[in-house]
Structures are given as C-alpha cells and as structure tokens.
Coordinates of C-alpha atoms in Angstrom, one line a residue:
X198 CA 14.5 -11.5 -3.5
X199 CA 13.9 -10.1 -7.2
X200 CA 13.8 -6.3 -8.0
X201 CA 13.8 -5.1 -11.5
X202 CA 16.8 -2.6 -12.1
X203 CA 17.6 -2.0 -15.5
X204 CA 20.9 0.2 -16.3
X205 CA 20.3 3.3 -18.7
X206 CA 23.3 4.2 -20.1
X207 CA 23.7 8.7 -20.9
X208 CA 25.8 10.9 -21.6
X209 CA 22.8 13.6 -20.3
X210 CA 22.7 12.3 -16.5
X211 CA 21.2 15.7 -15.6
X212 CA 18.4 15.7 -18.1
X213 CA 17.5 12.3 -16.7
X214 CA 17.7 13.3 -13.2
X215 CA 15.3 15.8 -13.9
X216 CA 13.1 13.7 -15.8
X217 CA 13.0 11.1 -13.4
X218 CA 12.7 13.5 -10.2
X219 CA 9.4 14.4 -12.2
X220 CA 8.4 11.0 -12.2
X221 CA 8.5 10.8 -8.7
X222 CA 11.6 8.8 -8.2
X223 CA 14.2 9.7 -5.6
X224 CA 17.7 9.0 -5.9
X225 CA 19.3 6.7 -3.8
X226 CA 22.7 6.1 -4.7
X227 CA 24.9 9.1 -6.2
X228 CA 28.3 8.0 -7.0
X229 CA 29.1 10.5 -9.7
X230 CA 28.9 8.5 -13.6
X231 CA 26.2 6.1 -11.5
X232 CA 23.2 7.0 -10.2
X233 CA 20.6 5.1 -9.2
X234 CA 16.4 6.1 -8.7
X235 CA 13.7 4.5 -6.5
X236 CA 10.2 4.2 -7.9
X237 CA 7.4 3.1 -5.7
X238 CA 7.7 -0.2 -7.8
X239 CA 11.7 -1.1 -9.0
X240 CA 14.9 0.7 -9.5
X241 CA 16.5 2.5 -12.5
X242 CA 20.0 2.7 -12.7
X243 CA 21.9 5.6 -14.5
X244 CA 25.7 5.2 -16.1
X245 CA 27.2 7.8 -17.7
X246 CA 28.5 7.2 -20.9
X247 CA 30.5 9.5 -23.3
X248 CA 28.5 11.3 -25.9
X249 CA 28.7 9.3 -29.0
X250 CA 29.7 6.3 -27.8
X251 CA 28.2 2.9 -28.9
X252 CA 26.1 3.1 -25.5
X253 CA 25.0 5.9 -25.3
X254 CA 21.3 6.3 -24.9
X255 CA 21.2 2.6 -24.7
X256 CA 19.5 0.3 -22.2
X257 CA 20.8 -2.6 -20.7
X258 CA 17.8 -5.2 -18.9
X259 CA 18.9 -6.3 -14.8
X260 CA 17.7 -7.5 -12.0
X261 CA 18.8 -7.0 -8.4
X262 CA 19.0 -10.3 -5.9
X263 CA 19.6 -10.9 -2.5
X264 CA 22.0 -13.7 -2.7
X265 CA 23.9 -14.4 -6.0
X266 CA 25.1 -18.4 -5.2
X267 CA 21.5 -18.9 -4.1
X268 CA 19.8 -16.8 -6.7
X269 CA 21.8 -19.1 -9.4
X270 CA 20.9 -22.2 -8.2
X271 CA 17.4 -21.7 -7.7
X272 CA 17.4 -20.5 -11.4
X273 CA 19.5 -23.7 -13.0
X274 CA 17.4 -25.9 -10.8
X275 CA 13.8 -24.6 -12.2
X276 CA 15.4 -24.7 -15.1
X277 CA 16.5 -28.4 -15.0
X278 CA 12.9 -29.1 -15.2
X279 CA 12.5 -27.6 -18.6
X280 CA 16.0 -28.5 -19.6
X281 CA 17.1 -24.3 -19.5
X282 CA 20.4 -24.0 -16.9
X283 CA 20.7 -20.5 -17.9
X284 CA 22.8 -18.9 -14.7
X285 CA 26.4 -18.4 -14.2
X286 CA 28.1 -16.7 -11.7
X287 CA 30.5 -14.4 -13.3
X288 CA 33.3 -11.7 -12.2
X289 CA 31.5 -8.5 -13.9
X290 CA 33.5 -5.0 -14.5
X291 CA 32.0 -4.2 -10.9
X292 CA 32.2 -7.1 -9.1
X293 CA 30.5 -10.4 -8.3
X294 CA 27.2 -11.3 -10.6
X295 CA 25.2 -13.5 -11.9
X296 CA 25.1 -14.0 -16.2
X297 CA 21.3 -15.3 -17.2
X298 CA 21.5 -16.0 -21.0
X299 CA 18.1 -16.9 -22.6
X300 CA 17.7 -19.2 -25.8
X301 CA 17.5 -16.5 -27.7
X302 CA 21.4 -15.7 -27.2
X303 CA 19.7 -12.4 -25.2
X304 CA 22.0 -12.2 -22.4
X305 CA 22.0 -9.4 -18.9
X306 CA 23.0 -9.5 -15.3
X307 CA 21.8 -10.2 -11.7
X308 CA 23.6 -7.9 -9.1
X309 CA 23.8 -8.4 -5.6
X310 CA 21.1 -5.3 -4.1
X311 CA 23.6 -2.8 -2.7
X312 CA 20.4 -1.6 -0.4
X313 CA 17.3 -3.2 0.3
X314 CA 13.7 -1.7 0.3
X315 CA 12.7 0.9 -1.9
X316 CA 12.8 4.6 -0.8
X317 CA 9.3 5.2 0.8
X318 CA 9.6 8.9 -0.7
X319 CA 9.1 8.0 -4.1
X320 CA 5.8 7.8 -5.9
X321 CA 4.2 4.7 -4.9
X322 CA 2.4 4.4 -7.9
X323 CA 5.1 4.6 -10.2
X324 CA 6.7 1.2 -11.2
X325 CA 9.6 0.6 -13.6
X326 CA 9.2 -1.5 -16.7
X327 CA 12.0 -3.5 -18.7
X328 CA 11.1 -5.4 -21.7
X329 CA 12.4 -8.3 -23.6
X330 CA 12.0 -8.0 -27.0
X331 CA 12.9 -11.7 -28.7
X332 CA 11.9 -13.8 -31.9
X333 CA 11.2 -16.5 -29.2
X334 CA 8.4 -14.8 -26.8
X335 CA 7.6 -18.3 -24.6
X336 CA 11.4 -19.3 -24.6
X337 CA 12.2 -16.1 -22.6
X338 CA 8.8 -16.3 -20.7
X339 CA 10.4 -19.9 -19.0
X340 CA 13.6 -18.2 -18.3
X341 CA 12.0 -15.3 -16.5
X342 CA 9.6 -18.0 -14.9
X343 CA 13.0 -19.9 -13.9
X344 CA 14.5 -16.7 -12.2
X345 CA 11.2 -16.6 -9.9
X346 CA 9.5 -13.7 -11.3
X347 CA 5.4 -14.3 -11.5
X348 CA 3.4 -14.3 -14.0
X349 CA 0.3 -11.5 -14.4
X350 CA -3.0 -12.6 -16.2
X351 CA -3.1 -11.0 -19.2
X352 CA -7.0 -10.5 -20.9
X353 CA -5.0 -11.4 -24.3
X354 CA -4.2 -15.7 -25.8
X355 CA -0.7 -14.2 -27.6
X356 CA 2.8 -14.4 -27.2
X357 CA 3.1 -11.6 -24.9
X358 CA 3.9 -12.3 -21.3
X359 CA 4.1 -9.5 -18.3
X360 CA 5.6 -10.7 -14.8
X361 CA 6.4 -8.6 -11.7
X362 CA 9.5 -9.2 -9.3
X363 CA 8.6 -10.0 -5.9
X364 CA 10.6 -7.1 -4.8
X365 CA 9.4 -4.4 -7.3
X366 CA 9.0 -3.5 -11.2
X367 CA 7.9 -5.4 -13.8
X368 CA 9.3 -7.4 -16.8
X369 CA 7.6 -7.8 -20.5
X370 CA 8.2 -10.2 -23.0
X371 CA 7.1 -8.8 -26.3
X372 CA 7.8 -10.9 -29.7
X373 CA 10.1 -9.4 -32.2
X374 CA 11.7 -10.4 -35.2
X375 CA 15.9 -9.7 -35.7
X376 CA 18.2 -9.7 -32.5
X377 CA 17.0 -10.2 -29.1
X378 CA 17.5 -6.3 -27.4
X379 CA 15.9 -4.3 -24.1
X380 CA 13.7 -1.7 -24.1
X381 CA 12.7 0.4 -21.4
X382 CA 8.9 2.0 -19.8
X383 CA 6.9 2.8 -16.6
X384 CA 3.5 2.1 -15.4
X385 CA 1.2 4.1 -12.9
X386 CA -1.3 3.3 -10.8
X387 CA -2.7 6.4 -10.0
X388 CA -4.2 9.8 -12.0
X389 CA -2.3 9.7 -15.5
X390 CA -3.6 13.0 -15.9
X391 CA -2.2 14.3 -13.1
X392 CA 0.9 12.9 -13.4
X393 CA 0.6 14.2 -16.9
X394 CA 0.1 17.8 -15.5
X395 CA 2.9 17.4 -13.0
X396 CA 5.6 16.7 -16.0
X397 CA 4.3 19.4 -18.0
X398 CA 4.6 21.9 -15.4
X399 CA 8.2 20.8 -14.7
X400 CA 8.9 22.0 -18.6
X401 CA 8.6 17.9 -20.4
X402 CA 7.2 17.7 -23.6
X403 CA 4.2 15.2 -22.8
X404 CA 0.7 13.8 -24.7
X405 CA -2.0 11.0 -23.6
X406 CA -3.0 8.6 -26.5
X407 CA -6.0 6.4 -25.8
X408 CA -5.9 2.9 -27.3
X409 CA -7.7 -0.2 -27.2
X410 CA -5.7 -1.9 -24.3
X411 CA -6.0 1.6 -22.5
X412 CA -4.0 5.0 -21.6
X413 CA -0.8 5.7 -21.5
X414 CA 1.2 8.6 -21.8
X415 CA 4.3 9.5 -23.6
X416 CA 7.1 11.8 -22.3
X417 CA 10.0 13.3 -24.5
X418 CA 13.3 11.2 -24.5
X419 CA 15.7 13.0 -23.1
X420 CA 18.4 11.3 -25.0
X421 CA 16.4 11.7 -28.8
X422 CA 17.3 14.9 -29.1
X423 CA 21.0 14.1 -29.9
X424 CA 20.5 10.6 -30.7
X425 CA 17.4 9.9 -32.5
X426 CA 18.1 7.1 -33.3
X427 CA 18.6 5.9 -30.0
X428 CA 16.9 2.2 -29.6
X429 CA 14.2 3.8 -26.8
X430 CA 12.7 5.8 -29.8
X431 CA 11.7 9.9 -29.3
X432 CA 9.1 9.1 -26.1
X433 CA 9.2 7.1 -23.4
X434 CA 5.5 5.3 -22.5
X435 CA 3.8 5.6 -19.2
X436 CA 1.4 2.9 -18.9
X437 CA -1.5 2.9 -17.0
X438 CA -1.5 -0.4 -15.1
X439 CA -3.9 -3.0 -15.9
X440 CA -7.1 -3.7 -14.3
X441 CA -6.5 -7.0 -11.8
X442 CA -2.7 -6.6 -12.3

C-alpha cells in the first residue's frame, strides 16, 4: 500500500483542527501534540511544535505503507533498474521507518499505517496534496515512480509531474531552483464554490482566482498570522482536480 501523509508541524493545533474540520476531514488519531485527519483522498498529520521553534509552521513530505521491509525492497529493486537504491530502513524518533533520499539530497519518511482505510465520514472529494519542490524535477519523478506511486497525464510537455498513491492523496513534483523543500495543498472534486461557501461560513478568510490551468481556491494560513514567513506562504490552494485525472 501507499497513502500520502505529510506531517504539518504547529504550534496552533486548534486553529488547524478547525480549519481542517471545515475541509471535511475527520480526525482519526488524537494523541494530544499529534493528531492526525482523514480526507476522502490521503491523510494529514498534525505535531505540535513550540511557537518559535525552527519547525514551526513547517511541513515535512511522508508517506504511509503497509509493510516497511517489503515497501524498501520493492523501492531499491525498481530502482536498481535506473541505478537509484534510495530506501533504508531506519530507527526514527517514533519507531521503525523507512528513509527515501532522492538525488536531489531531498530526503522524508515511510511509516508503517497505524490504521488502514480512510474514514468514510470525510469529504470524499477532498484529497491531500504534498509537493516536491527540486532543481531536478525528472530525478524525483523516478524516485516517486520507484516507491510505486502512478503517474497522472498531465495536458502539459514540462518538467512537472503529478502521481497519486494507490491508497489515497496525491504527490507533485514542481521544478525549483535552491534546496529541495515540501510544500503542502488539497484538491476537490466537487463544487469549489460550495466548499468555498462552507469555509466562509465557518469564519476562514477565503477567495477563488481563475487561471489558465483552472480554479482553485485559497484559504488563510492559519500559521501566517504569526509566522509569515512560514514556507506554506499566507494561503493554502484548493485545487480543482483535473479533468481525466
């Protein structure tokens, strides 16, 4: 299995459970400092951090899998093939994982799924979106290949490359200049403008732009208040999901 899970590290847990709730995510897990939030499509997970800190209102790119040994081999062996062995098991802060590091030096973890299928009370239409943002777009594009995830069509011949994970969310690879980093978004399938209604009437700060690749909407940051300079930027971006994808 392969669920996207990125970890969003805040020292405003409840402003993100609120914002999240809106979203139509449910929580799953509530352990205190970490939380973690079904969409209909991947998994968010929330660590609180202390205000200030060098992580705070940072977030870190992750996958959930099913079985680490067998999740790591299956990697280094696709991987073999394009002379990229990029998974080692490691013994993380929290346990047993798996370490993927990309050419780029870009570097995040595969955790064992603590629970399997997504909560079938949260918005079906909502999925969770990490990104990989690297001066070398098709070198993380194999990597993410090697890991299993599949590759979407894209109507665009560039360096860009979207994939989903078999078991929910989706992952980006955008091409970026300077140090490989994360960034974080969401995609909907249904009525952006309700869904843009729904966050506005539960008091988020919330505006539709229409561009050439199509909608999307953009929802206040809830850490950009305090930190705005925080690596997510002042809004977060709601996506409508591509046509075909």
């Amino acid at each position: 299995m392969l669920r996207v899970r990125p970890i969003h590290f805040t020292s405003r847990m409840d402003q993100w459970e609120r914002l999240l709730t809106a979203l139509g995510m449910v929580m799953t897990v509530d352990d205190g400092d970490w939380q973690e939030f079904d969409a209909g499509s991947g998994r968010l997970a929330l660590h609180r951090s202390a205000g200030g800190s060098a992580d705070d209102g940072t977030t870190a790119f992750g996958v959930e899998v099913g079985d680490l040994t067998e999740f790591a081999r299956r990697t280094n062996q696709a991987g073999a093939e394009t002379g990229n062995a990029p998974a080692e098991p490691v013994q993380a802060d929290h346990g047993e994982s798996c370490r993927i590091t990309g050419e780029d030096g870009f570097s995040f973890l595969a955790d064992k799924a603590a629970h399997g299928a997504n909560c079938a009370d949260a918005d079906p239409a909502l999925a969770v979106v990490e990104v990989w943002f690297t001066p070398d777009a098709a070198a993380a594009a194999q990597t993410l290949r090697n890991m299993g995830a599949r590759l979407r069509p894209a109507p665009d011949d560039d360096e860009t490359a979207d994939f989903t994970a078999k078991n929910g969310g989706v992952l980006m690879v955008r091409p970026a200049g300077g140090a490989a980093r994360s960034g974080l978004g969401f995609e909907y399938a249904g009525d952006l403008s309700a869904l843009r209604e729904r966050l506005a009437a539960a008091g988020h700060r919330v505006s539709m732009t229409e561009e050439a690749y199509g909608r999307s909407l953009h929802v206040a940051n809830p850490d950009a208040a305090e930190l705005p300079d925080n690596p997510n930027g002042a809004t977060l971006w709601i996506s409508a999901i591509p046509a075909g994808a």
